[in-house]
Coordinates of N, CA and C in Angstrom, one line a residue:
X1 N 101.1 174.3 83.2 CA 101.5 175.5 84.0 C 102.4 176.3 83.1
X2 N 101.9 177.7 83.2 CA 103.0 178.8 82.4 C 104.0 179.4 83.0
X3 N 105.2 179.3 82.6 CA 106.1 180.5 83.4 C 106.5 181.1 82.2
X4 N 107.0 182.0 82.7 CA 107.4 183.5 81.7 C 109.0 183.4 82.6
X5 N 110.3 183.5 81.8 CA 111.5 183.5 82.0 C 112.5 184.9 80.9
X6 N 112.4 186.0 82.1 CA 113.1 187.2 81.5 C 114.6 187.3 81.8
X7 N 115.3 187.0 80.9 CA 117.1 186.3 80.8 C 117.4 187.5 79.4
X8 N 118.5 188.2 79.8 CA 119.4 189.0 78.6 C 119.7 188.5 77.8
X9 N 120.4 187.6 78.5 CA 121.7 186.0 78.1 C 121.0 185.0 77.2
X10 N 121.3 185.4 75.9 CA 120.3 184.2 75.4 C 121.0 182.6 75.1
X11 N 122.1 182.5 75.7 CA 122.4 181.2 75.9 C 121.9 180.5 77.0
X12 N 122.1 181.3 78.4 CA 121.0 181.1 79.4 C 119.3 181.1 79.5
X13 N 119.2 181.9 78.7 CA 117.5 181.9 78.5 C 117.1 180.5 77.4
X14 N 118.2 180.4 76.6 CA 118.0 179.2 75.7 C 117.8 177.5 76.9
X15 N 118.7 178.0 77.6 CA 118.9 176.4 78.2 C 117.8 176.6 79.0
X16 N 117.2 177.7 80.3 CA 116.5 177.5 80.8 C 115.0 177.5 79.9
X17 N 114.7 177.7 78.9 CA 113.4 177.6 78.6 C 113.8 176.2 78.1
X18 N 114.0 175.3 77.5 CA 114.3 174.0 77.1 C 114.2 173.2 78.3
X19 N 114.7 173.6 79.8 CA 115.3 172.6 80.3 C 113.6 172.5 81.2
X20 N 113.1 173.6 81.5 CA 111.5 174.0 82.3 C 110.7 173.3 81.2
X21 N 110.9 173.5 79.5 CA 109.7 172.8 79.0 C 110.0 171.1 79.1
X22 N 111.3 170.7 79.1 CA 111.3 169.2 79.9 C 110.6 168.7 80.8
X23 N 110.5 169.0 81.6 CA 109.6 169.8 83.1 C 108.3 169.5 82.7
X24 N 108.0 169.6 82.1 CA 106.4 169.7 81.7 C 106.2 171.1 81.9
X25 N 106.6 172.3 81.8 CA 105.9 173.4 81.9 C 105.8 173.9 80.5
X26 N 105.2 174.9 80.2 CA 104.7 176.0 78.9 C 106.0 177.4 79.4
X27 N 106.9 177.2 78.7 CA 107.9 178.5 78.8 C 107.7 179.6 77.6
X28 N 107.4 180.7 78.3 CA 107.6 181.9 77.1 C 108.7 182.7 78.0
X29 N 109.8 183.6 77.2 CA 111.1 184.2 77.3 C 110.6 185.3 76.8
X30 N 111.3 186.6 77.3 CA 112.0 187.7 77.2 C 113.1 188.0 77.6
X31 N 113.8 188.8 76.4 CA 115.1 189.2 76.9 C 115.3 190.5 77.4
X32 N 113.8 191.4 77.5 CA 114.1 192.8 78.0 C 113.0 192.7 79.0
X33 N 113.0 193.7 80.0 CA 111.9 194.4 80.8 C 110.8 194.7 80.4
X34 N 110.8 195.4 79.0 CA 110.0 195.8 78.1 C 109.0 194.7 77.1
X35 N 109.7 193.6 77.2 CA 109.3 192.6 76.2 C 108.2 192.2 77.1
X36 N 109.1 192.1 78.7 CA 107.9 191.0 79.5 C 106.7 191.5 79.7
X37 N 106.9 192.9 80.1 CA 105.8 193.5 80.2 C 104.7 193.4 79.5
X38 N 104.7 193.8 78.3 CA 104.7 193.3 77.4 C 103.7 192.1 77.1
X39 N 104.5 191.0 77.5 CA 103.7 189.5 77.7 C 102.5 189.5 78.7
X40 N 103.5 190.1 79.9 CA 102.6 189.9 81.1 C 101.4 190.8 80.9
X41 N 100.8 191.3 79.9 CA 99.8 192.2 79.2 C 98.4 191.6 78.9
X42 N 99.0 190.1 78.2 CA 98.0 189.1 77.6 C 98.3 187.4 78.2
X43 N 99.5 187.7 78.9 CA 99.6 185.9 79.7 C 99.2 186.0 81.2
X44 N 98.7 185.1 81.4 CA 99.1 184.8 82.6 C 99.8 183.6 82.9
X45 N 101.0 184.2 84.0 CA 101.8 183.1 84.7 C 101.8 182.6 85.8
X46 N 101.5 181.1 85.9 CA 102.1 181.1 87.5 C 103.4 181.1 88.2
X47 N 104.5 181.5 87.3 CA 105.9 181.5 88.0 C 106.6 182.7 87.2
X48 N 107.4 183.7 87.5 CA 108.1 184.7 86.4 C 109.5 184.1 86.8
X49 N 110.4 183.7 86.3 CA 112.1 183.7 86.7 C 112.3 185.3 86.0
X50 N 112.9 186.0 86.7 CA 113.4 187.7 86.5 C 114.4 187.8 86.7
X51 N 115.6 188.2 85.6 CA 117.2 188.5 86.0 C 117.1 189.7 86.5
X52 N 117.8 189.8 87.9 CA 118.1 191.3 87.6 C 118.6 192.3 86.7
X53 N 119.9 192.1 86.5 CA 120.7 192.9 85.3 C 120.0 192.9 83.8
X54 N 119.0 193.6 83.3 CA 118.5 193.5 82.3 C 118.5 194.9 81.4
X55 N 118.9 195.0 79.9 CA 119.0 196.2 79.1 C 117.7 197.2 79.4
X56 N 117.7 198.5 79.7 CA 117.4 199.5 79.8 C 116.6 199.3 81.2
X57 N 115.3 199.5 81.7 CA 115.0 198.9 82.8 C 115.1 197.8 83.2
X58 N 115.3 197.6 84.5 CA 115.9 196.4 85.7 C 114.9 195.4 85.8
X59 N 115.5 194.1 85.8 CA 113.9 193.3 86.7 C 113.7 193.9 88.3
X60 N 114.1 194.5 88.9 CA 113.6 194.9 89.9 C 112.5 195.7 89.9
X61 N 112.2 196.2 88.6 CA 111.2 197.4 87.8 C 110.3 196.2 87.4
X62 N 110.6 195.5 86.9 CA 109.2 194.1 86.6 C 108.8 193.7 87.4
X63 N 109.5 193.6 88.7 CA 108.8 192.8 89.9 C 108.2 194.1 90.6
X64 N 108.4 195.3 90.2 CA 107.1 196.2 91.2 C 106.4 196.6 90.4
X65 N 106.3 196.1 88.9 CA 105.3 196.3 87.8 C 104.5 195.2 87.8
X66 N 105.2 194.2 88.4 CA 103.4 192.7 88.7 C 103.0 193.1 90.0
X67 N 103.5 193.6 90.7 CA 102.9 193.9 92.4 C 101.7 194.8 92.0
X68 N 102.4 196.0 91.7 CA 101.6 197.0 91.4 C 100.4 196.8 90.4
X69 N 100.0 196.0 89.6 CA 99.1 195.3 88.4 C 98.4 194.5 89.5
X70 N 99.2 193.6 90.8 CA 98.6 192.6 91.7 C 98.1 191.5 90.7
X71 N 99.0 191.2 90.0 CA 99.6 190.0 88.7 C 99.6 188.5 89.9
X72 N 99.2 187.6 90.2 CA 99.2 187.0 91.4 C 100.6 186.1 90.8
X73 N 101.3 185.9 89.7 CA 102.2 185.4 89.5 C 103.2 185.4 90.5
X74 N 103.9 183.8 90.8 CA 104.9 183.8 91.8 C 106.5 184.5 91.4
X75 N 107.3 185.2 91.7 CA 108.6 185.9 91.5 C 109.2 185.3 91.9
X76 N 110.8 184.7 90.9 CA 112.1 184.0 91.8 C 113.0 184.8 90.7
X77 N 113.5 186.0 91.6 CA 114.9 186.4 91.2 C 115.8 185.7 90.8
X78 N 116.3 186.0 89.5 CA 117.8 185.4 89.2 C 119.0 186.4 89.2
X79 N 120.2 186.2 89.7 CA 121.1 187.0 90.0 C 122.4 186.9 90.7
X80 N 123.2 187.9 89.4 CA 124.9 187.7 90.4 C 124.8 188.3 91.4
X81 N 123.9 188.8 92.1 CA 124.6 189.9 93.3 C 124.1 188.9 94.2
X82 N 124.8 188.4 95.5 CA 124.6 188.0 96.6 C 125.0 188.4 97.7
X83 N 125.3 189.7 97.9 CA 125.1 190.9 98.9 C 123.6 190.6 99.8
X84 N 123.7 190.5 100.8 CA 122.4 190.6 102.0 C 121.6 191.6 101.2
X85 N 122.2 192.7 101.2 CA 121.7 194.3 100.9 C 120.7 194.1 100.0
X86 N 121.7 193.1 98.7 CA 120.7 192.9 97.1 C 120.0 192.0 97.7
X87 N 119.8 190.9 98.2 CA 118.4 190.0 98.3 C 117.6 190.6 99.6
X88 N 117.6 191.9 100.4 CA 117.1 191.7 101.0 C 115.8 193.3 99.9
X89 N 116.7 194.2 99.1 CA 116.2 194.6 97.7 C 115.1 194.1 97.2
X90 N 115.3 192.9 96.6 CA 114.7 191.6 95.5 C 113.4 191.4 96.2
X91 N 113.5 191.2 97.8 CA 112.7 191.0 98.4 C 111.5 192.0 98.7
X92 N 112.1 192.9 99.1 CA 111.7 194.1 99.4 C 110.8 194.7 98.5
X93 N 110.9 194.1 97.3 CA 110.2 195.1 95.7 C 109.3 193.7 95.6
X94 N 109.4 193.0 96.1 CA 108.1 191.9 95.7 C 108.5 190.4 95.8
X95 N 109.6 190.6 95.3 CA 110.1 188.5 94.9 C 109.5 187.8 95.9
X96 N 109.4 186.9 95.8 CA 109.2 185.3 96.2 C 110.5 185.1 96.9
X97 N 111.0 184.6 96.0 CA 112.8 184.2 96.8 C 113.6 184.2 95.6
X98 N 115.1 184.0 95.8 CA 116.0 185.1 95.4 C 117.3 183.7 94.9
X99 N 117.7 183.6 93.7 CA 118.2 182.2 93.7 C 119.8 183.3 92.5
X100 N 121.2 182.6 93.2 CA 122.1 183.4 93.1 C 122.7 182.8 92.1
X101 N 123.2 183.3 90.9 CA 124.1 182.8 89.9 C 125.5 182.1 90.0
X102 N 126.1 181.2 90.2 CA 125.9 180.3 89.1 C 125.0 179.3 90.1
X103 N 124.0 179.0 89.7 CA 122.9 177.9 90.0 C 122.6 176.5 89.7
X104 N 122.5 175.9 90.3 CA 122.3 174.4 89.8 C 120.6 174.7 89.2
X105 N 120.8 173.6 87.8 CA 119.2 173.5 87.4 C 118.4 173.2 88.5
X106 N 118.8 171.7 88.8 CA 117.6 171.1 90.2 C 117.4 171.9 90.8
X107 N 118.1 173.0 91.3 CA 117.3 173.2 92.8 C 116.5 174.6 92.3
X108 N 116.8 175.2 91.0 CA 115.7 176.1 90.1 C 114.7 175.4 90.0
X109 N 114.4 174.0 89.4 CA 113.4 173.7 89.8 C 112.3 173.6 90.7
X110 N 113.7 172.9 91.8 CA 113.0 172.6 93.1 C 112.5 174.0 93.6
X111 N 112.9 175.2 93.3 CA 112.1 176.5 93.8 C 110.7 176.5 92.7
X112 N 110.9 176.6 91.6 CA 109.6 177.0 90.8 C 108.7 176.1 91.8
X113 N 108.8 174.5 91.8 CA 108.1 174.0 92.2 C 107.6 174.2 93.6
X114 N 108.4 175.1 94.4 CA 108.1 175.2 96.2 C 107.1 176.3 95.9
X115 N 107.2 177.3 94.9 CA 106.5 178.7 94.7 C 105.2 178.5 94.0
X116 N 105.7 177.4 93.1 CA 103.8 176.8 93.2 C 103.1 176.1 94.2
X117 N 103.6 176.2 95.3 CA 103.0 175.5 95.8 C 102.4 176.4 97.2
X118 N 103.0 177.6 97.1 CA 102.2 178.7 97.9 C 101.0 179.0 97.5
X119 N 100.2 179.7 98.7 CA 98.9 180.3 98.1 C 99.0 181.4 97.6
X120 N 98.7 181.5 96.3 CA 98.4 182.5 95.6 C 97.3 183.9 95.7
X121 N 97.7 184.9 95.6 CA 97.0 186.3 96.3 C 95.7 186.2 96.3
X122 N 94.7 185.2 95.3 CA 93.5 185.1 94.6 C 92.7 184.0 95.4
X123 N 92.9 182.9 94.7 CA 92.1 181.8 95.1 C 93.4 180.6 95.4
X124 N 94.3 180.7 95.2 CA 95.5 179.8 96.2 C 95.6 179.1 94.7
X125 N 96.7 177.7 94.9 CA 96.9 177.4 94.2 C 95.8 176.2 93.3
X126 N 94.7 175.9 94.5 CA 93.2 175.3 94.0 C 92.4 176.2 93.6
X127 N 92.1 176.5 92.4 CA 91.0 176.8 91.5 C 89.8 176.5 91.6
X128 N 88.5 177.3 92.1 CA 87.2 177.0 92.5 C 86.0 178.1 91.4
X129 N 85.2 177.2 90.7 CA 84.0 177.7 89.9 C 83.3 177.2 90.2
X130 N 81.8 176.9 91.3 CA 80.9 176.3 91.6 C 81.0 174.8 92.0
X131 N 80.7 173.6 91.5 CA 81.8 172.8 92.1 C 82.6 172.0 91.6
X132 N 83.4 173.0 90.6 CA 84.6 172.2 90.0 C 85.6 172.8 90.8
X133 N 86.7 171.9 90.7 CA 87.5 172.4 91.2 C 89.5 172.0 90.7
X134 N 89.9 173.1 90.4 CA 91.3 172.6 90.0 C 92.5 173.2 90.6
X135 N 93.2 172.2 90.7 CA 94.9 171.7 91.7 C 95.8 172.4 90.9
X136 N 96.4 173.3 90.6 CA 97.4 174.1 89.5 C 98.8 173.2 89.4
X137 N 98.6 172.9 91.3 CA 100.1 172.2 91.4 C 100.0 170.3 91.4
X138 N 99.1 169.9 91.9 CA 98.7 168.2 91.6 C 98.4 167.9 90.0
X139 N 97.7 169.1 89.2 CA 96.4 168.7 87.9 C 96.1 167.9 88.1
X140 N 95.3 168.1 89.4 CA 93.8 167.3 89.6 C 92.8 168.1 89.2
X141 N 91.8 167.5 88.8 CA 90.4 168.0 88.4 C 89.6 167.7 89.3
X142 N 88.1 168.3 89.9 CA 87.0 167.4 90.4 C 86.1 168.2 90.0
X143 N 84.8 167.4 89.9 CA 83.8 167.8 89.5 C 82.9 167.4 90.8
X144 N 82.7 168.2 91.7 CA 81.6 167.9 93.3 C 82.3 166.6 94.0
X145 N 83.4 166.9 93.8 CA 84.4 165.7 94.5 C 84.7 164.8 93.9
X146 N 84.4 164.3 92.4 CA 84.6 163.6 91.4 C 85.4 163.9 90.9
X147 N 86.7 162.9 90.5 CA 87.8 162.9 89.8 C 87.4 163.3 88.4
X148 N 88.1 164.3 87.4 CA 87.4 164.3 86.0 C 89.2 164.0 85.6
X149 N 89.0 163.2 84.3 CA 90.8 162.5 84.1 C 90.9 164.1 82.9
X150 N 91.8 164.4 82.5 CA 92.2 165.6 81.5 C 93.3 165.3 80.9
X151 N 93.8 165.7 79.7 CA 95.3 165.5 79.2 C 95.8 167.0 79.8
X152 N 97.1 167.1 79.5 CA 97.9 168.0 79.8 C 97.5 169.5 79.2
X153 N 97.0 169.5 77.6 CA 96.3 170.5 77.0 C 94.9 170.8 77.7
X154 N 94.8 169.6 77.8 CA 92.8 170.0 78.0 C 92.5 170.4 79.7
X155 N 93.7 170.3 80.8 CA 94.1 170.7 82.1 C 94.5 172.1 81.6
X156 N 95.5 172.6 80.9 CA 95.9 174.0 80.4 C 94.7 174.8 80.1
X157 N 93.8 174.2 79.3 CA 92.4 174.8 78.7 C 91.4 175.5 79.9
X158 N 91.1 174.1 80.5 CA 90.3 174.0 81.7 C 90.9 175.5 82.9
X159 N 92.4 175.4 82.6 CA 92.6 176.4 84.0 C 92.4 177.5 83.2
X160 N 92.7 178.2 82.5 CA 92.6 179.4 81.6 C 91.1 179.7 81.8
X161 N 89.9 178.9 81.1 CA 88.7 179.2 81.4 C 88.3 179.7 82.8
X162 N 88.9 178.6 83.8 CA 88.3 178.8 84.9 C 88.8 180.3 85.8
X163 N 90.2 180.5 85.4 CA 90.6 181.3 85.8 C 90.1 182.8 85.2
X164 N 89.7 182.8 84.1 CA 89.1 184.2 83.4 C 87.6 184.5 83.8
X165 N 87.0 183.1 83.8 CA 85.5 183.1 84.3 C 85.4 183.8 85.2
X166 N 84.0 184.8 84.7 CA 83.1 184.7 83.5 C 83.5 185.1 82.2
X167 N 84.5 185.9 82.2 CA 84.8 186.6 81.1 C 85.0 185.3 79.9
X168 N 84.9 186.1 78.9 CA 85.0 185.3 77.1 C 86.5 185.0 77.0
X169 N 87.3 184.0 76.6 CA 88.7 184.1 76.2 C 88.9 183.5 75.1
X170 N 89.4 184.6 74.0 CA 89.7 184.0 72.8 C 90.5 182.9 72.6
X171 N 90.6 182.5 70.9 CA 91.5 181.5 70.5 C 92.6 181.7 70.7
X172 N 93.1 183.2 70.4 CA 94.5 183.4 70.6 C 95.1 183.2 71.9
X173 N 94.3 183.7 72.9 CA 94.7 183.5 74.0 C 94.9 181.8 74.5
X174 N 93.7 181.0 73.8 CA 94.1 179.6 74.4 C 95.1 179.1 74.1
X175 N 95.4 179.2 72.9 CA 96.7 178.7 71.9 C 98.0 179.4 72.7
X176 N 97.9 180.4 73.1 CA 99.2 180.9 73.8 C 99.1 179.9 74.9
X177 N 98.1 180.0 76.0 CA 98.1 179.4 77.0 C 98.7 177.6 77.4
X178 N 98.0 177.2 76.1 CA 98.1 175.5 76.2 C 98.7 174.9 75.3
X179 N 99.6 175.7 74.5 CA 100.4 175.1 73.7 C 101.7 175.9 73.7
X180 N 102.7 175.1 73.7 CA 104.3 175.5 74.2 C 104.5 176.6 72.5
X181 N 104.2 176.0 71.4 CA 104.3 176.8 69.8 C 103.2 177.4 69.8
X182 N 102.7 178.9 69.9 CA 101.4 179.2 70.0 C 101.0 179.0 68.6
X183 N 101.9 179.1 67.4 CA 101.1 178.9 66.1 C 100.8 177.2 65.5
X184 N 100.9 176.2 66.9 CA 100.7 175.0 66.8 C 99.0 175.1 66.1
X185 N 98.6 175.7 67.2 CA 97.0 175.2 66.6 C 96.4 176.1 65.8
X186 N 97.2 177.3 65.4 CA 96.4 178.3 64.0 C 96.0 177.1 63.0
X187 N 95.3 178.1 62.4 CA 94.8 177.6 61.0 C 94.2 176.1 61.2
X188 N 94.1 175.5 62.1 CA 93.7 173.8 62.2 C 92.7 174.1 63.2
X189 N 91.7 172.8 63.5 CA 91.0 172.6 64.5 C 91.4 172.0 65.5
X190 N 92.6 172.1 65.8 CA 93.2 171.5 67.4 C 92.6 172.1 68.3
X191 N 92.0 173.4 68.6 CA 91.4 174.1 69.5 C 90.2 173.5 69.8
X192 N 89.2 173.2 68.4 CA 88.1 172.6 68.4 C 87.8 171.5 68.8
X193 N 88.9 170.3 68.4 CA 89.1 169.1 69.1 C 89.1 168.8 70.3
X194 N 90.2 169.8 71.1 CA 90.2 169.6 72.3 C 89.2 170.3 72.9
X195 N 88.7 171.4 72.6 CA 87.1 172.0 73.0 C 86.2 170.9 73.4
X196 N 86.0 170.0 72.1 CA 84.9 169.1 72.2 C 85.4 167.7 73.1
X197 N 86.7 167.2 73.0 CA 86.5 166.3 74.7 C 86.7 167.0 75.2
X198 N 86.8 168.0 76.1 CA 86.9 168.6 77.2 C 85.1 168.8 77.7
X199 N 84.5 169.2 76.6 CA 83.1 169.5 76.9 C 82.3 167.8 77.2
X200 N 82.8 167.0 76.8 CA 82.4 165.6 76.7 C 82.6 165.4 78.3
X201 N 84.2 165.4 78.5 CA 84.3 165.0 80.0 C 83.7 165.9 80.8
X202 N 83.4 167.1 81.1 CA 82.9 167.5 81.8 C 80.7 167.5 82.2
X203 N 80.4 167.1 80.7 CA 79.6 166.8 80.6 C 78.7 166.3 81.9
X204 N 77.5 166.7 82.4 CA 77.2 166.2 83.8 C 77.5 166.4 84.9
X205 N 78.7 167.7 84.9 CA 79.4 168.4 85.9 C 78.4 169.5 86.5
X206 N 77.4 170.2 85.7 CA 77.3 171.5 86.1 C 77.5 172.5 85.6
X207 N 78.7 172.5 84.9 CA 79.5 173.5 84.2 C 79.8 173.2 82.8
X208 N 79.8 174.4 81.8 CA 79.6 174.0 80.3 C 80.3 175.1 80.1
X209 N 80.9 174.6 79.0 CA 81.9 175.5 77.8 C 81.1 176.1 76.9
X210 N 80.8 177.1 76.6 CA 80.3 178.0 75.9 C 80.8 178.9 74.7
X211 N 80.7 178.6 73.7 CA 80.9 179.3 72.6 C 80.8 180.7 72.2
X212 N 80.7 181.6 72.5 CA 80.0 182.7 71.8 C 81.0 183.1 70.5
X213 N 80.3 183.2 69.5 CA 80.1 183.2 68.4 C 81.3 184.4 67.8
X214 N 82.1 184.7 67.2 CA 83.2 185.9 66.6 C 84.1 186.4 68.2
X215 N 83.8 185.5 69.0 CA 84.8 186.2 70.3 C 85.5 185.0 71.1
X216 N 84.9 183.8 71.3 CA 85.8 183.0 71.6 C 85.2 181.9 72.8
X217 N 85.6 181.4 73.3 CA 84.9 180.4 75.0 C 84.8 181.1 76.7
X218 N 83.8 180.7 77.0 CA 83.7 181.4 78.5 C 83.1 180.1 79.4
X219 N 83.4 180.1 80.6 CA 82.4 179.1 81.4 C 81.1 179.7 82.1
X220 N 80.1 178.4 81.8 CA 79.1 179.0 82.5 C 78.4 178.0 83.6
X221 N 77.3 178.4 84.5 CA 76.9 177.5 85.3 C 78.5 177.1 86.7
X222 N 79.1 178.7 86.4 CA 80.1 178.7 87.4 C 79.9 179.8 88.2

């Protein structure tokens, strides 16, 4: 799972991306409005953390720049203001829910994890292409009600596909997606590797990973 964490404060943006990739999640950071935008251009996330107080435009301007895009990403405000007025604001422009500074880690957690667990604007938080099907918040797999087992990369892989399908999605984009160092799998065949068991297990599903040729993987028979 990806979240995107837009923090000024890079001692705070430090500890929270560290403490979320403990977590098992994929954290990418921005320290500006501009940067995330930016990201949110070519990622998709299932969670944004958004400070309000941020150099030149507000995260309150990011959270009506994913509404407005209808980005299905979940919003949880981070923020000194705990004025009614401000979270009722936060709310008002789009967030999810509204978590007030100084904060305990756990219960940051415990919200990322409450916000994945809502239905999402699209297809909820189960993932459906013919009859596979994927859990964003369990990483479960099934194939026609069949368990399919996945590592953590090749569950990353698998949602990305399913979620762009039909469309083609390059290497760059997978490498961003399923790996925490996107320049992990440049220049090597880690992409390829896990391409090929992924195509193995799914093998006899219905659904096949497809190559096309100078542009990158798409699913088909979905």
């Amino acid at each position: 799972m990806r979240l995107l964490v837009i923090e000024d404060e890079p001692k705070l943006r430090s500890v929270l991306e560290r403490g979320l990739a403990a977590q098992g999640y994929v954290v990418d950071t921005a320290g500006s409005a501009e940067g995330a935008i930016d990201m949110l251009c070519y990622n998709e996330y299932a969670v944004a953390l958004v400070d309000w107080r941020l150099p030149g435009m507000s995260g309150i301007d990011v959270v009506r720049h994913i509404r407005t895009r209808k980005l299905s990403c979940a919003i949880l405000m981070l923020t000194a203001r705990d004025a009614t007025t401000d979270r009722v604001a936060g709310l008002d422009a789009g967030a999810d829910d509204y978590l007030v500074k100084p904060f305990d880690f756990g219960e940051l957690v415990a919200r990322v994890r409450a916000l994945q667990r809502r239905p999402a604007s699209t297809d909820g938080r189960v993932v459906r292409r013919g009859d596979l099907s994927l859990d964003q918040q369990t990483h479960a797999v099934a194939a026609a009600g069949v368990e399919v087992h996945l590592t953590s990369t090749e569950f990353r892989i698998l949602e990305l596909l399913m979620l762009r399908a039909p469309a083609v999605v390059d290497r760059r984009q997978i490498a961003q997606h399923a790996w925490q160092d996107e320049t992990t799998p440049v220049g090597s065949n880690a992409i390829d590797v896990r391409m090929a068991r992924l195509r193995a297990k799914l093998a006899g599903t219905g659904t096949e990973i497809v190559t096309v040729r100078g542009a990158g993987y798409r699913l088909a028979g979905t």
